[in-house]
mmCIF file of C-alpha atoms in Angstrom:
data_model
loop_
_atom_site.group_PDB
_atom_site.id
_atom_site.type_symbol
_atom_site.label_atom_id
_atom_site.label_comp_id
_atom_site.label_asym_id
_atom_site.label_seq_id
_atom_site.Cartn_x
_atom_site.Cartn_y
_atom_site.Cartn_z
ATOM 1 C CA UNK A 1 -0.908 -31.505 -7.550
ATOM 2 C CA UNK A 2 -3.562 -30.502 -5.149
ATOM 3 C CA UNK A 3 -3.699 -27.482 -5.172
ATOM 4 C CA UNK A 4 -3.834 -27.276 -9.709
ATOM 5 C CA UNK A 5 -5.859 -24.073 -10.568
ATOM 6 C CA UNK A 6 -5.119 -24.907 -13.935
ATOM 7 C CA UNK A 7 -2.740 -24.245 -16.877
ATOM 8 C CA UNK A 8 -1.400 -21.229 -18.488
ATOM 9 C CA UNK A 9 -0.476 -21.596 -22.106
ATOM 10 C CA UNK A 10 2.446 -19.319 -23.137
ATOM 11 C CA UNK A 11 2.644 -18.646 -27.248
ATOM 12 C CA UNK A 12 6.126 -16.734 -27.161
ATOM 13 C CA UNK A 13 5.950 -15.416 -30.674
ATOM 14 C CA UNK A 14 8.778 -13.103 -31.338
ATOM 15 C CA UNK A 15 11.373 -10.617 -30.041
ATOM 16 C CA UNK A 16 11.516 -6.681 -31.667
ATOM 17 C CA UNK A 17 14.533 -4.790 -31.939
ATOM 18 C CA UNK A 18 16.204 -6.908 -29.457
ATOM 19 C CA UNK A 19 19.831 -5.365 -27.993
ATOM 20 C CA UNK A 20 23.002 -5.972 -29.625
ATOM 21 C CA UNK A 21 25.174 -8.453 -28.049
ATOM 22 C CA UNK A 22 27.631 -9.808 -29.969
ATOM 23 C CA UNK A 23 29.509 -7.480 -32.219
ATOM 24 C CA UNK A 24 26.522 -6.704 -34.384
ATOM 25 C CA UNK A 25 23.619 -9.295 -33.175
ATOM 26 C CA UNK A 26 22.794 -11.437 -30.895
ATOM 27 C CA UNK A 27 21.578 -15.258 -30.358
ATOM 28 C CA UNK A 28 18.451 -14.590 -28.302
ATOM 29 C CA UNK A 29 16.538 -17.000 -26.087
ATOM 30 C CA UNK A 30 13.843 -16.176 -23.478
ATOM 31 C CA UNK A 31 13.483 -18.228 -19.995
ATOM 32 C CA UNK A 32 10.141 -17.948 -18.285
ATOM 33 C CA UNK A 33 9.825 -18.244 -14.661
ATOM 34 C CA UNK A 34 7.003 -17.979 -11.990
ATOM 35 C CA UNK A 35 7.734 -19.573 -8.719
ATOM 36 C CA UNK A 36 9.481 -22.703 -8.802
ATOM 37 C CA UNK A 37 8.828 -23.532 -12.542
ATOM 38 C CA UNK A 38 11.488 -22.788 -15.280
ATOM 39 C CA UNK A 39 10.957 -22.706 -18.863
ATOM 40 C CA UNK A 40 13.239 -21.772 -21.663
ATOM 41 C CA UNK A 41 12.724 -21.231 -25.607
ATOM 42 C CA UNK A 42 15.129 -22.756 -28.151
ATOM 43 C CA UNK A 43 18.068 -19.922 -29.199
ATOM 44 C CA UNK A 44 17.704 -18.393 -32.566
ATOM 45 C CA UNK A 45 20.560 -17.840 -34.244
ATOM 46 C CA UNK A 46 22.061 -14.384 -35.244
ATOM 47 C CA UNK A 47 18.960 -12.293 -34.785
ATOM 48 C CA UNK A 48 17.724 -8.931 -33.402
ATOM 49 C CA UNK A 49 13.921 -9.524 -34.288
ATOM 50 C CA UNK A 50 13.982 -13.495 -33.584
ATOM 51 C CA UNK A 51 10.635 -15.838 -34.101
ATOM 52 C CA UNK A 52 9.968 -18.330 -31.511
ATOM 53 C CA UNK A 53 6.547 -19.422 -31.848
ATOM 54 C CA UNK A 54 7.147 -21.701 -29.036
ATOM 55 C CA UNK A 55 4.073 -22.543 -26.595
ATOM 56 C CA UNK A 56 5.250 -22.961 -23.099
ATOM 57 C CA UNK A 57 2.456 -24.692 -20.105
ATOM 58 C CA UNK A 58 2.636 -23.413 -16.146
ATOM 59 C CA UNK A 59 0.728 -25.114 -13.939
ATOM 60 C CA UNK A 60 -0.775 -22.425 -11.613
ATOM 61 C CA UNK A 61 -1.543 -22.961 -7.884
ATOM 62 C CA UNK A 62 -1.160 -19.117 -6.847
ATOM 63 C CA UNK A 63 -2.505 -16.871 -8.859
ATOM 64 C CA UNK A 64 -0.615 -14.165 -7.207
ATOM 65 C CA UNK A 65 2.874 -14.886 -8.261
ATOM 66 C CA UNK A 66 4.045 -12.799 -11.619
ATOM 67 C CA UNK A 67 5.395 -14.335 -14.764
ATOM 68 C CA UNK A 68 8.709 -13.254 -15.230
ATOM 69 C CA UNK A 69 10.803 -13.336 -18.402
ATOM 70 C CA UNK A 70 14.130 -12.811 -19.429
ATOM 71 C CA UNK A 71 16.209 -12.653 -22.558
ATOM 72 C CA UNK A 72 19.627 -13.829 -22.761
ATOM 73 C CA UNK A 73 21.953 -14.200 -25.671
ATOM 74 C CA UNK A 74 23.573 -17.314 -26.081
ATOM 75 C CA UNK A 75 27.568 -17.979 -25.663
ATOM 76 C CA UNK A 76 29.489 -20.708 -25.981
ATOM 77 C CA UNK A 77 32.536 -19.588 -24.403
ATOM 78 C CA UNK A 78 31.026 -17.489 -21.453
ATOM 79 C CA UNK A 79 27.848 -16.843 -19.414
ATOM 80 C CA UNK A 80 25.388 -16.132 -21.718
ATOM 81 C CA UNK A 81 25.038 -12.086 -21.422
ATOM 82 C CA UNK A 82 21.259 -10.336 -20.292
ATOM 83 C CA UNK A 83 19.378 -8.630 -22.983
ATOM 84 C CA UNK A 84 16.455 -7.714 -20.460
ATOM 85 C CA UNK A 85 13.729 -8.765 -18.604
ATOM 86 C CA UNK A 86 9.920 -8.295 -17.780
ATOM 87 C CA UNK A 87 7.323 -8.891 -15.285
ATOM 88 C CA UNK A 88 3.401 -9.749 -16.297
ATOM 89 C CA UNK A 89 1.353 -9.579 -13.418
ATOM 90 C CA UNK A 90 -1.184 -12.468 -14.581
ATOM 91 C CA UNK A 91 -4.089 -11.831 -11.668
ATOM 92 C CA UNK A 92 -5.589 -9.396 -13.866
ATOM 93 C CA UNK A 93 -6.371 -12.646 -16.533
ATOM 94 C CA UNK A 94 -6.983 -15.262 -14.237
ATOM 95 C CA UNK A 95 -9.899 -12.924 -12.406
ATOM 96 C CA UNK A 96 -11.309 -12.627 -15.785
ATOM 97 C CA UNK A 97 -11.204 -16.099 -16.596
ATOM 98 C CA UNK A 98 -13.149 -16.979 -13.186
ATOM 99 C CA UNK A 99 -15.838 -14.167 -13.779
ATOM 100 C CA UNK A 100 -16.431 -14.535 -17.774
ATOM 101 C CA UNK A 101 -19.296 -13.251 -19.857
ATOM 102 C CA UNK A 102 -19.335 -15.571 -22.733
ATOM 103 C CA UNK A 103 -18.695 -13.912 -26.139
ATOM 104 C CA UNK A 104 -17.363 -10.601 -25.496
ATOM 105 C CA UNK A 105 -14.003 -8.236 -25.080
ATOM 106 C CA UNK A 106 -13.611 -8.886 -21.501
ATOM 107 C CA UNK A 107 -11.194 -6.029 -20.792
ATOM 108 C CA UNK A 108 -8.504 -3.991 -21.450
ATOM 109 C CA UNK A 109 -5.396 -3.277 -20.109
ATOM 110 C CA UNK A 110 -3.376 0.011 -20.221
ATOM 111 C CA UNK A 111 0.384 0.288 -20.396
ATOM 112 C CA UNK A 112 1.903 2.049 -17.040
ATOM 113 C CA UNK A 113 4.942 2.553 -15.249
ATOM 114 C CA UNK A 114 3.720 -0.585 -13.073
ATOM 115 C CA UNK A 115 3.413 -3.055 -15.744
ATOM 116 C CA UNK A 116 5.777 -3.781 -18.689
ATOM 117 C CA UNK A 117 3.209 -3.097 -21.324
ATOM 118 C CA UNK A 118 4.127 -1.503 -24.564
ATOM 119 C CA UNK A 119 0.600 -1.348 -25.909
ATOM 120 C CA UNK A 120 -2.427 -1.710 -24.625
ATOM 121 C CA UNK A 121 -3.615 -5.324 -23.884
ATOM 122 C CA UNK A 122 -6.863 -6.753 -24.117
ATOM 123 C CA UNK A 123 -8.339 -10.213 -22.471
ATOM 124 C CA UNK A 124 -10.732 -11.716 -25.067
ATOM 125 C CA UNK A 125 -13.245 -15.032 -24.906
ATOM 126 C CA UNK A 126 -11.913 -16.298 -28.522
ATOM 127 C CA UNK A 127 -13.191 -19.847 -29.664
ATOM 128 C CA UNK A 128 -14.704 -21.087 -26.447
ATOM 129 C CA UNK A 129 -10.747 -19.975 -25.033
ATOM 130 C CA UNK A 130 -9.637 -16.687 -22.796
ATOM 131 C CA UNK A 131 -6.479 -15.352 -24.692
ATOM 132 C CA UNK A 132 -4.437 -11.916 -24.249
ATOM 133 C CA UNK A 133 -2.297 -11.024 -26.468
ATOM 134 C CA UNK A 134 0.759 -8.834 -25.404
ATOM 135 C CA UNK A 135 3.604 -6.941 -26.249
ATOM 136 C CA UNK A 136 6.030 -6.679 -23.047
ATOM 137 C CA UNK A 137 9.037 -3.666 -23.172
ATOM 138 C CA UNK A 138 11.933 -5.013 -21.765
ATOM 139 C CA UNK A 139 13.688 -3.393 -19.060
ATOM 140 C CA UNK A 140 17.412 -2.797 -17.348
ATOM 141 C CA UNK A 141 17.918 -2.949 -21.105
ATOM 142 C CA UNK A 142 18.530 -0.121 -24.313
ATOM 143 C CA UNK A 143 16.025 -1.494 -26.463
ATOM 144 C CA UNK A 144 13.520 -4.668 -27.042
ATOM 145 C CA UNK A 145 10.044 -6.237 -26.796
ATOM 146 C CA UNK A 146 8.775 -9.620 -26.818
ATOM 147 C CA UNK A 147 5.320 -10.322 -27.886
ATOM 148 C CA UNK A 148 3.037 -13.001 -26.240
ATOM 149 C CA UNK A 149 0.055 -15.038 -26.348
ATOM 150 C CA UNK A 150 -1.658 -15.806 -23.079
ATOM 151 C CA UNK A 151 -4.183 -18.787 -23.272
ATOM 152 C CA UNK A 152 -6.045 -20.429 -19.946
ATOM 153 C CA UNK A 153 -6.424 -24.274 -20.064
ATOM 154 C CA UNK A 154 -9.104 -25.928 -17.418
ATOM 155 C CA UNK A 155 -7.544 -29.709 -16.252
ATOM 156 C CA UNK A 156 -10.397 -31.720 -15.624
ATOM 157 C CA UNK A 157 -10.088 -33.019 -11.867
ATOM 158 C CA UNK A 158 -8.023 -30.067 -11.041
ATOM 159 C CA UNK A 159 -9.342 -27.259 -7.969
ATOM 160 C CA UNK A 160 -10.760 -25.053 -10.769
ATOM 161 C CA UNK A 161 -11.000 -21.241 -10.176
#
């Protein structure tokens, strides 16, 4: 890959109050797509407030394009039904990682009615690594977050930012 920025390390760590499905819970999953790529966590079982802790990789070539997750719940004898979605606009990270000051809170990032953002977010340089950590509200949905972990990886030989 040519045009390899880099990686993006996903940590999805957990779903919160997550919408009812079934007849009184769900079997939540979360797929994570940007572009072309297509990744998906394992289903948890019977669970409104699941824990993941899976770390997903994107390679990133345009920094431009949005992360964009959704939450199904698994069925085995029909399309699995939507429990939401949500949209990270990831320019805001990758800037900081190409313009970091070593050793401090690089910045902060509000919730708004243009980001999914349940909490404020903040873009740290945390040992020798750029992490945000986020929680993301999850629309065209009644209820539900999913919390995050953002983490830049450099690939030797790769463009670089």
């Amino acid at each position: 890959m040519e045009n390899l920025l880099g990686l993006l390390r996903i940590r999805i760590h957990r779903g919160i109050n997550l919408a009812i499905r079934d007849v009184t819970t769900s079997d939540p999953y979360v797929i994570v797509r940007m572009g072309k790529q297509k990744l998906k966590t394992r289903v948890v079982k019977k669970n409104l407030n699941p824990e993941w802790n899976e770390e997903l990789t994107l390679s990133i070539t345009e920094p431009i394009l949005p992360i964009k997750l959704l939450v199904y719940d698994k069925d085995t004898f029909s399309l699995d039904d939507k429990m939401g979605d949500a949209e990270l606009d990831i320019y805001p990270f990758i800037e900081t990682v190409r313009n970091i000051p070593s050793g401090t809170i690089i910045t902060k990032i509000k919730p708004s009615r243009q980001n999914c953002l349940s909490e404020e977010s903040s873009i740290i340089w945390e040992n020798d690594q750029v992490v945000q950590n986020v929680f993301m509200r999850l629309q065209n949905v009644e209820r539900g977050e999913i919390e995050l972990q953002l983490q830049w990886i450099d690939v030797p030989g790769s463009k670089g930012l």
